[in-house]
GROMACS .gro file of C-alpha atoms in nm:
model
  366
    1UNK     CA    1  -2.125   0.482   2.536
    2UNK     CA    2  -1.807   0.556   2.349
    3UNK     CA    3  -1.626   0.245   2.188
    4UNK     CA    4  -1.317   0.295   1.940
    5UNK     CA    5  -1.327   0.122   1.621
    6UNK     CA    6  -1.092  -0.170   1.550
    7UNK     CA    7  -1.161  -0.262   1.179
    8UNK     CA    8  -0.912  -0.380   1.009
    9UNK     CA    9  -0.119  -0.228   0.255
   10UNK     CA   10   0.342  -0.120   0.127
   11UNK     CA   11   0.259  -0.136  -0.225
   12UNK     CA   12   0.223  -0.076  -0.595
   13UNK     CA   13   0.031   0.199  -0.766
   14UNK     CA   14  -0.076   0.064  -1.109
   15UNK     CA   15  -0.243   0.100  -1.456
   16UNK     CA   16  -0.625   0.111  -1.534
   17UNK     CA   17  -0.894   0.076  -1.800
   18UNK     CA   18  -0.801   0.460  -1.893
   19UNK     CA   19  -0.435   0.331  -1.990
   20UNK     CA   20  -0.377   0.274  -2.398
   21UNK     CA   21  -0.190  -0.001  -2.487
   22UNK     CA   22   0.047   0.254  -2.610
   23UNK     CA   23   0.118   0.449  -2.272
   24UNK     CA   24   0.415   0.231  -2.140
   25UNK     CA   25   0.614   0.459  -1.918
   26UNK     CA   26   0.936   0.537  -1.988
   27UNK     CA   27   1.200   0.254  -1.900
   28UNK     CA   28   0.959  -0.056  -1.973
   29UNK     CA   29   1.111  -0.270  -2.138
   30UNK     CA   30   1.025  -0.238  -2.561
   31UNK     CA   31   1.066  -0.673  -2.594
   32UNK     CA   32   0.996  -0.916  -2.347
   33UNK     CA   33   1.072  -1.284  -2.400
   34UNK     CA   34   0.788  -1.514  -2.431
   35UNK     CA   35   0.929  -1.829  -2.266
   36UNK     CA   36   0.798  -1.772  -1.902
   37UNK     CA   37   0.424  -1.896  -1.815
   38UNK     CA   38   0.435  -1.766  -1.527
   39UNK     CA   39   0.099  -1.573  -1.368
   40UNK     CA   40  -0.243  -1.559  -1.622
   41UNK     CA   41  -0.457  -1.307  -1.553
   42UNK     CA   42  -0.766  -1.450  -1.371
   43UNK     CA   43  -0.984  -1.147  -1.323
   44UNK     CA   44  -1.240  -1.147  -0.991
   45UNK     CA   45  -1.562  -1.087  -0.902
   46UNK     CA   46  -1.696  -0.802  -0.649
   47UNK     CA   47  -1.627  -0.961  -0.279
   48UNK     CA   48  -1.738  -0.589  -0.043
   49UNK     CA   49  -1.619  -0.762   0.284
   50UNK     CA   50  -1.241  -0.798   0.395
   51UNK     CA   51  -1.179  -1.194   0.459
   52UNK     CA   52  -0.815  -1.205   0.628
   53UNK     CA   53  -0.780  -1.145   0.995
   54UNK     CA   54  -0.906  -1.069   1.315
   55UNK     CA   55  -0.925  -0.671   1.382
   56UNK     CA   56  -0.623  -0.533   1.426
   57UNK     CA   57  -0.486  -0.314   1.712
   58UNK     CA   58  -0.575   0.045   1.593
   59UNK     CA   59  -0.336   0.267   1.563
   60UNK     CA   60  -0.273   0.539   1.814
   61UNK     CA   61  -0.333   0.910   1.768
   62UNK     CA   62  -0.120   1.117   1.524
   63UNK     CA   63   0.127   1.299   1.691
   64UNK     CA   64   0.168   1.046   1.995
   65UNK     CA   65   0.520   0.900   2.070
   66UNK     CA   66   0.314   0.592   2.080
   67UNK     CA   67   0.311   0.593   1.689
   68UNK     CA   68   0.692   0.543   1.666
   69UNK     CA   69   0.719   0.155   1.718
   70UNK     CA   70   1.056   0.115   1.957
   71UNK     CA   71   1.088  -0.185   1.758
   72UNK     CA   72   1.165  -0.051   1.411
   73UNK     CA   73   1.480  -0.112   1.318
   74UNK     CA   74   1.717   0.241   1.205
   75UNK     CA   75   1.775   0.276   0.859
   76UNK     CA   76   2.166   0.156   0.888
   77UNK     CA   77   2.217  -0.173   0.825
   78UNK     CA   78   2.435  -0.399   1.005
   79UNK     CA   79   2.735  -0.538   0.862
   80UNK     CA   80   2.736  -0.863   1.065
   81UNK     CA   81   2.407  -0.953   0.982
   82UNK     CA   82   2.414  -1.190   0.647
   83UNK     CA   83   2.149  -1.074   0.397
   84UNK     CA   84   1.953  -1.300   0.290
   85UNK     CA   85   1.917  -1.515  -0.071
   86UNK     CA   86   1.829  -1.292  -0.349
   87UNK     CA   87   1.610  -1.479  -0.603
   88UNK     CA   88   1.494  -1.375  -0.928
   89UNK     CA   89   1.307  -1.657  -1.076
   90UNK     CA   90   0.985  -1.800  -0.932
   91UNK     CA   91   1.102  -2.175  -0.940
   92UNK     CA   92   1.384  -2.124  -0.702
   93UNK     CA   93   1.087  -2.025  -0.462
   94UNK     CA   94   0.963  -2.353  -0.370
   95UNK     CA   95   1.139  -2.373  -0.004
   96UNK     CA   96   0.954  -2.030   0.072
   97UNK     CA   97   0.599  -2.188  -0.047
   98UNK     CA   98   0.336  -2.162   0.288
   99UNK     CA   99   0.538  -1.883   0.452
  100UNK     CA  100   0.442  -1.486   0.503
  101UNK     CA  101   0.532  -1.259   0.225
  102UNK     CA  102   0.543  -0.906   0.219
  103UNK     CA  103   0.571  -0.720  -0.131
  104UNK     CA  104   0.739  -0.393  -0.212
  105UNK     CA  105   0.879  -0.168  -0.455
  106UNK     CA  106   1.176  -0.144  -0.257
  107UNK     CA  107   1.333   0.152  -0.085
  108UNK     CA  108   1.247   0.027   0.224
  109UNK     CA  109   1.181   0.237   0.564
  110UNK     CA  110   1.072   0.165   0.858
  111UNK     CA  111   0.717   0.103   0.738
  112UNK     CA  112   0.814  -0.138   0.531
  113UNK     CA  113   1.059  -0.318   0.800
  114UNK     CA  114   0.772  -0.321   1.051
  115UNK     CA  115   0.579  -0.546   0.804
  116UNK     CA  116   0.877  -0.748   0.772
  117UNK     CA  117   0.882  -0.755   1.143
  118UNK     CA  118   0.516  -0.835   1.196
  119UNK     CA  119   0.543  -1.130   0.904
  120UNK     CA  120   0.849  -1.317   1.113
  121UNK     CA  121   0.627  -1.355   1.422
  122UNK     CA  122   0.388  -1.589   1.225
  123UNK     CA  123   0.535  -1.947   1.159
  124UNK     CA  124   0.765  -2.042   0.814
  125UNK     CA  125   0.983  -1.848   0.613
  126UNK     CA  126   0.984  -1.488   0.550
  127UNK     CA  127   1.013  -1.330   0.174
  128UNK     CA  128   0.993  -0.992   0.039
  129UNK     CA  129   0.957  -0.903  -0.293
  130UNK     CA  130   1.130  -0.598  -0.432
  131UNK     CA  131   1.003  -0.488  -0.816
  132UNK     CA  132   0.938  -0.153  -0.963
  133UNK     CA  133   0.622  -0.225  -1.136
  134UNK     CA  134   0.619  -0.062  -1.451
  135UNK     CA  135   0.232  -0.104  -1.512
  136UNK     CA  136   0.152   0.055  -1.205
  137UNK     CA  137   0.274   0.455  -1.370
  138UNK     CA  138   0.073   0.627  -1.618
  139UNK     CA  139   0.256   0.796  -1.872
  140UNK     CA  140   0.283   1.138  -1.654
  141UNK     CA  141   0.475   0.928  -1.380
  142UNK     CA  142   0.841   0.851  -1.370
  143UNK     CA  143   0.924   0.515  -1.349
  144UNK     CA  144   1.251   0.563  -1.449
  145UNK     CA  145   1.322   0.814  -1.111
  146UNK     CA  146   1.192   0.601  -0.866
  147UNK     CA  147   1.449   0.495  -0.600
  148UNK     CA  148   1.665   0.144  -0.637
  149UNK     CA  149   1.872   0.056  -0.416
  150UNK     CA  150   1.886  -0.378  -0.404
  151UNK     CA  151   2.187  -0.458  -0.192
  152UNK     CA  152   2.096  -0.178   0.050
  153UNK     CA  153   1.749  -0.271   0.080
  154UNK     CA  154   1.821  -0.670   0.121
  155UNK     CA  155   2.006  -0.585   0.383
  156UNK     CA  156   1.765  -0.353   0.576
  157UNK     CA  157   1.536  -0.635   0.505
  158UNK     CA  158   1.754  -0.949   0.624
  159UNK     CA  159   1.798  -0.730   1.006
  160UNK     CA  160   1.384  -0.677   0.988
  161UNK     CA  161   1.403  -1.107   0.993
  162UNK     CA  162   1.352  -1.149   0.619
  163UNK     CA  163   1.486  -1.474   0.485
  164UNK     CA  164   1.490  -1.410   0.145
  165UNK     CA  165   1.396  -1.138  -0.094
  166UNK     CA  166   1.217  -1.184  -0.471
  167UNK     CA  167   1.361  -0.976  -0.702
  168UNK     CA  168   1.216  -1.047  -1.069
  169UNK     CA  169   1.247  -0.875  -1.395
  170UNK     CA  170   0.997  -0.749  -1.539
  171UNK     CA  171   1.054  -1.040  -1.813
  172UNK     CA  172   0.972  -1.288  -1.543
  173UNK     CA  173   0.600  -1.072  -1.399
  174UNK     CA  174   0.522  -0.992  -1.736
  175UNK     CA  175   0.624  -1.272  -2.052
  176UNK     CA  176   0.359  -1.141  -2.238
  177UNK     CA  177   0.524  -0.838  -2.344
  178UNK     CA  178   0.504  -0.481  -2.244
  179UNK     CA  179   0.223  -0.345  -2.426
  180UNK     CA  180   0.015  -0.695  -2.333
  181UNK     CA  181   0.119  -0.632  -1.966
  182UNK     CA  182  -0.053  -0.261  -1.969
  183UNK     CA  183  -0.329  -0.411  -2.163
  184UNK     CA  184  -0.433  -0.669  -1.892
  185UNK     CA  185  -0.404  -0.383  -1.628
  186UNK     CA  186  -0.605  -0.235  -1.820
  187UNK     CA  187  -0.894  -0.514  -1.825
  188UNK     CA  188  -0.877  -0.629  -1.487
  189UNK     CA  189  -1.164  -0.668  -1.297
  190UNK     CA  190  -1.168  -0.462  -1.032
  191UNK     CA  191  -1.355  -0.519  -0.696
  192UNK     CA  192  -1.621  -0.237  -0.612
  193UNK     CA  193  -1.351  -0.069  -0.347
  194UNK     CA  194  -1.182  -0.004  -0.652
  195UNK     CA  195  -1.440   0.196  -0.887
  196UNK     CA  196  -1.705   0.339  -0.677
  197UNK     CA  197  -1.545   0.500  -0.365
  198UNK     CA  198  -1.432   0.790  -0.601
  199UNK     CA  199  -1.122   0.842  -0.341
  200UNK     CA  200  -0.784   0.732  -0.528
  201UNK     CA  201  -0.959   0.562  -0.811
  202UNK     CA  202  -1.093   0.924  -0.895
  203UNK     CA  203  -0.748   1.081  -0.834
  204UNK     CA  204  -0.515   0.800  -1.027
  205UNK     CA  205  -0.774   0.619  -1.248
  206UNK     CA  206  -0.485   0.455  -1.378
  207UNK     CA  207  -0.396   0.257  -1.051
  208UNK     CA  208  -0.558  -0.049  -0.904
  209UNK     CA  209  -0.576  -0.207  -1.219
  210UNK     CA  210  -0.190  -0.252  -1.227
  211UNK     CA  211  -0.197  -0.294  -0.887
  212UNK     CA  212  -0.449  -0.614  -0.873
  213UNK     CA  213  -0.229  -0.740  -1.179
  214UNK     CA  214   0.121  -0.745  -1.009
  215UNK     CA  215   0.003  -0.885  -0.650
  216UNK     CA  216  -0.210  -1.104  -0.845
  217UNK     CA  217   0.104  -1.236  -1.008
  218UNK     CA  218   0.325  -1.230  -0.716
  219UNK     CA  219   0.141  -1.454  -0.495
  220UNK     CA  220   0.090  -1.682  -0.783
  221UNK     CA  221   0.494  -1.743  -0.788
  222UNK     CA  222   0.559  -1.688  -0.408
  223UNK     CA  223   0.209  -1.919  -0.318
  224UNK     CA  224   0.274  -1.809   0.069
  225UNK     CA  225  -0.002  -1.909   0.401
  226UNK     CA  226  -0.033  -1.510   0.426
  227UNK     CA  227   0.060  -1.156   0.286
  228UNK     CA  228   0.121  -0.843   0.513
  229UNK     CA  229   0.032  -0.526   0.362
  230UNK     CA  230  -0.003  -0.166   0.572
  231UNK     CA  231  -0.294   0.004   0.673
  232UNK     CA  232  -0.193   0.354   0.504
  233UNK     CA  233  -0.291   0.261   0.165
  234UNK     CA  234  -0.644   0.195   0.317
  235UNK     CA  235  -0.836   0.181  -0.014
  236UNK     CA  236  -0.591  -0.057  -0.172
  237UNK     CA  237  -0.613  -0.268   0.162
  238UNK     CA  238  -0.955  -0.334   0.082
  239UNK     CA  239  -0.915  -0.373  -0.356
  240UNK     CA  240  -0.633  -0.651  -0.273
  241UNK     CA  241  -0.807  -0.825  -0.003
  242UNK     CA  242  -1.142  -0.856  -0.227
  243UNK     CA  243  -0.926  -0.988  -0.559
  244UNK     CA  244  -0.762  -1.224  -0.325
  245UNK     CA  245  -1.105  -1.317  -0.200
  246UNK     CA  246  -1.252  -1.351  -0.542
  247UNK     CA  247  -0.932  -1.563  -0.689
  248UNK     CA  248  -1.026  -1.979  -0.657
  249UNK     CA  249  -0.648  -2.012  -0.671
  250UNK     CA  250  -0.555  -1.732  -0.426
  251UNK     CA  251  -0.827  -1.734  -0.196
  252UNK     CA  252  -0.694  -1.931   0.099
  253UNK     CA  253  -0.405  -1.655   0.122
  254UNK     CA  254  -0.486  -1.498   0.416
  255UNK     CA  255  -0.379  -1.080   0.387
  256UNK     CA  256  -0.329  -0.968   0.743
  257UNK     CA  257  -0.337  -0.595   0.772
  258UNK     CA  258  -0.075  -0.358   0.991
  259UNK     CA  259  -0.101  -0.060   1.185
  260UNK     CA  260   0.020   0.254   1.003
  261UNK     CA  261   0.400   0.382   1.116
  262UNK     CA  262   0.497   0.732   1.175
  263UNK     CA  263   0.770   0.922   1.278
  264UNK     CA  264   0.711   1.070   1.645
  265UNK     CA  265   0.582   1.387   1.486
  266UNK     CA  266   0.303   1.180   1.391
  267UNK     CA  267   0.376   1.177   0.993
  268UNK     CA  268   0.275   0.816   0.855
  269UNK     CA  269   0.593   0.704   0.742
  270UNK     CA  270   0.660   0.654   0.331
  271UNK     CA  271   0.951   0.686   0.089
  272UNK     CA  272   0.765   1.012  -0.053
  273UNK     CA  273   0.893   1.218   0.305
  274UNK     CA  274   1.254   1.203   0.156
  275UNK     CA  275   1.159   1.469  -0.086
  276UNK     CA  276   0.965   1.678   0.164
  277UNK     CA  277   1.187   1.982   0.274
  278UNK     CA  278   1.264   2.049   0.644
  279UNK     CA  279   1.096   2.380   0.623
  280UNK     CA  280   0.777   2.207   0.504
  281UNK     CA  281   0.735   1.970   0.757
  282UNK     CA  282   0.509   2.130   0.961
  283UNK     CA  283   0.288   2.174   0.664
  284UNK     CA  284   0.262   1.834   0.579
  285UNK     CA  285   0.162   1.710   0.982
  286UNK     CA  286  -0.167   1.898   0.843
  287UNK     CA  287  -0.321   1.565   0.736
  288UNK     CA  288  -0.239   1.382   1.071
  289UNK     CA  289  -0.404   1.690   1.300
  290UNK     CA  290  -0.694   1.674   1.086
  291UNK     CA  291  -0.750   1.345   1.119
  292UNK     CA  292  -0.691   1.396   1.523
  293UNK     CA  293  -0.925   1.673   1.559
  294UNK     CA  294  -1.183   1.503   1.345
  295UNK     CA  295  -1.157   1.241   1.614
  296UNK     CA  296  -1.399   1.413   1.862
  297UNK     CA  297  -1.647   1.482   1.622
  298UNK     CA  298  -2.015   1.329   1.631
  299UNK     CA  299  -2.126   1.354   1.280
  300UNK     CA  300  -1.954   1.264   0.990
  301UNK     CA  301  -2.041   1.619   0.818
  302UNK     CA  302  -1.871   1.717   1.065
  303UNK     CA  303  -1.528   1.554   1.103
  304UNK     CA  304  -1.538   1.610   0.687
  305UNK     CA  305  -1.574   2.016   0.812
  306UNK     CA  306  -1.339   1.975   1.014
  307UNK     CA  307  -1.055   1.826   0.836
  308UNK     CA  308  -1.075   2.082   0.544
  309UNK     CA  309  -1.036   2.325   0.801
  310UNK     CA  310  -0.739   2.261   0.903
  311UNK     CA  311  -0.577   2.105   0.606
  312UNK     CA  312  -0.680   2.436   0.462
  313UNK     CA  313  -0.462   2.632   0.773
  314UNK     CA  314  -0.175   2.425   0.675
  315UNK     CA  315  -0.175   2.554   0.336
  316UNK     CA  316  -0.249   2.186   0.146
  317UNK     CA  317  -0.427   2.107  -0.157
  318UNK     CA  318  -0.707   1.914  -0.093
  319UNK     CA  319  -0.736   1.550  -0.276
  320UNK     CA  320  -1.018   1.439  -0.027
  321UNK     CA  321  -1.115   1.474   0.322
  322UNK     CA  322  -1.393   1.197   0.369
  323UNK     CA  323  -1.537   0.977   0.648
  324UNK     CA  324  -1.624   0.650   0.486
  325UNK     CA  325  -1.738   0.254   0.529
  326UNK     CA  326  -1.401   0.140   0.646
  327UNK     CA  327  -1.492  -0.160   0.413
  328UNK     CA  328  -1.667  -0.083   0.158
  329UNK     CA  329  -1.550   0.294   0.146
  330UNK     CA  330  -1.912   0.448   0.039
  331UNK     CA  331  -2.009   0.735   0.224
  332UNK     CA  332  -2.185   0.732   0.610
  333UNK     CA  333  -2.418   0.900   0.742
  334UNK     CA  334  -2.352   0.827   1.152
  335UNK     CA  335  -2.073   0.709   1.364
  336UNK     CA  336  -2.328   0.400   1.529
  337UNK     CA  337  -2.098   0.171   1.335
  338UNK     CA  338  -1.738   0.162   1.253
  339UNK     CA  339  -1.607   0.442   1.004
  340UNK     CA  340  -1.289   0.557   0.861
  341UNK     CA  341  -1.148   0.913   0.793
  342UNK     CA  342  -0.935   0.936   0.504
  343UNK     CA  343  -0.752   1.192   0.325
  344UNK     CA  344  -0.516   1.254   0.035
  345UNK     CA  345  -0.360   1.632   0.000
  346UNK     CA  346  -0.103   1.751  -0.197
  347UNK     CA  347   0.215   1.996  -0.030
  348UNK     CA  348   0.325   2.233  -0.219
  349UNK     CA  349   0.637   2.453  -0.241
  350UNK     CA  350   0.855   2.639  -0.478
  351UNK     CA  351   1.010   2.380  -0.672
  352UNK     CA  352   0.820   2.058  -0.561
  353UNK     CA  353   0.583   1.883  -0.454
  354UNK     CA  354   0.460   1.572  -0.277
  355UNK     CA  355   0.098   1.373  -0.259
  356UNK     CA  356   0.042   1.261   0.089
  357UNK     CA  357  -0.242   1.038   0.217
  358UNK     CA  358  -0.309   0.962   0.536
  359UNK     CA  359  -0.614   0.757   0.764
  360UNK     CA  360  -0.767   0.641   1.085
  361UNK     CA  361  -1.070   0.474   1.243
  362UNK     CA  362  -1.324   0.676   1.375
  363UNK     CA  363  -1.463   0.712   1.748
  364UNK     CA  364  -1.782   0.485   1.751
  365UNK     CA  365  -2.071   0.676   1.938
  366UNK     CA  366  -2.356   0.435   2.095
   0.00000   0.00000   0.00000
């Protein structure tokens, strides 16, 4: 018998134990005040299992119209529509304590409104959080050119049914002080989804540690019933939900997952597509055809095969290609239990480039 697998992040992309104290990227601040005491560091312990939700609907096929939600709002905002409070300390965020919360680092798409859609159907208010996290960029990465856009993105966020939207400084996440800040990114203690899967710990060693320390910190100030975060950033799906686990003060936060969004091409949606030229596109729809034909496979050697090929016919520089534990992300050796493919490739073209990753459950054969 044939079952599909329903096993259940928007985020941050952060700095590791390979980061020096000295490897700020450009545009962190070079002072921080000391007088917020906001969000210690409380480190975790390995927790392999995700504890949120239920599963979650899977997503459909790459390249289906049935990937384009007709519920995701356009990217024009409407001028009627009153956006909502913009707060930038965490003591004005009392009122939104017990609600859903959904963090970002802002230019928002329709990814990001369909988790802002998905948290107003559970009960209390909604918040957002919008911060560039500066500990999240190795020294190679541009924090400085990432997009910002506020007002535009409060308002795509108030028609999604946001109430209100946390926008902190990077005084307020980090009163410790730049070079402190990278420090305790560095030292984290990072869940086993983090260091062993050799997926994109091996390809930005650099990351999860910033990323455990800002979501760490931003539940601490928003304290909400639940967090949303999006299926496409599989890996750190699993890193956040095992911190959360691990955390005695964050642990009852319950971090319900959401199906990936794509454009009806099939393309997962993220802000990276902006930069990906119209004669490219084709290219880059590489990653969601290899993940459909790798659908019909029966071994795992096999959809991994078959992936490379055709990421290979579309020209793409292979990060990985991999059919994993959709939990624990360590390798399989059958589809009798659920699996995940996943893959990260790089398009390239004269003049640029983009990193795109990509995933989906895997056909369970019994």
């Amino acid at each position: 018998m044939v079952t599909v697998s329903n096993e259940s992040m928007p985020l941050m992309n952060p700095g590791s134990a390979s980061c020096r104290q000295d490897s700020r990227p450009p545009g962190f601040p070079t002072k921080l005040p000391q007088s917020d005491s906001y969000g210690l560091t409380r480190g975790c312990s390995p927790v392999p299992e995700i504890h949120s939700t239920d599963e979650t609907t899977e997503t459909p096929l790459p390249g289906s119209r049935e990937n384009h939600s007709p519920d995701a709002k356009d990217l024009h905002s409407d001028p009627d529509m009153p956006d909502p409070a913009i707060i930038h300390h965490p003591d004005d965020l009392r009122e939104f304590h017990g609600g859903t919360f959904v963090p970002t680092m802002g230019a928002l798409h329709e990814g990001h409104l369909s988790l802002i859609q998905t948290a107003s159907q559970h009960p209390g208010p909604v918040l957002a959080s919008i911060f560039v996290n500066p500990t999240q960029f190795s020294p190679d990465e541009d924090f400085d050119a990432y997009p910002r856009g506020l007002d535009q993105d409060a308002s795509l966020a108030a028609e999604a049914g946001c109430d209100a939207i946390y926008a902190p400084s990077p005084e307020t996440i980090y009163p410790e002080g730049p070079e402190a800040a990278v420090a305790a990114a560095a030292a984290f203690p990072l869940p086993p989804a983090a260091i062993r899967p050799g997926l994109e710990d091996a390809d930005r060693p650099h990351f999860f540690g910033g990323v455990c320390l800002i979501v760490q910190r931003l539940l601490q100030h928003a304290r909400p019933a639940r967090a949303i975060f999006g299926e496409k950033d599989w890996q750190q799906l699993q890193v956040i939900d095992a911190m959360v686990a691990a955390d005695s003060e964050l642990s009852d936060i319950a971090i319900i997952p959401a199906a990936t969004m794509r454009d009806s091409d099939g393309l997962a949606k993220s802000s990276r597509n902006t930069r990906i030229p119209p004669s490219e596109r084709d290219r880059a729809l590489g990653l969601g055809r290899a993940l459909q034909v790798a659908h019909a496979a029966q071994h795992p050697a096999t959809a991994e095969s078959m992936m490379r090929d055709t990421l290979d016919a579309h020209d793409l520089d292979i990060g990985y290609a991999v059919i994993r534990n959709p939990r624990t992300l360590l390798p399989v050796t059958d589809f009798t239990e659920p699996a995940r493919a996943l893959i990260a490739a790089v398009l390239r073209w004269d003049g640029g480039s983009v990193r795109l990753i990509d995933n989906r459950a895997m056909t369970v054969w019994r």
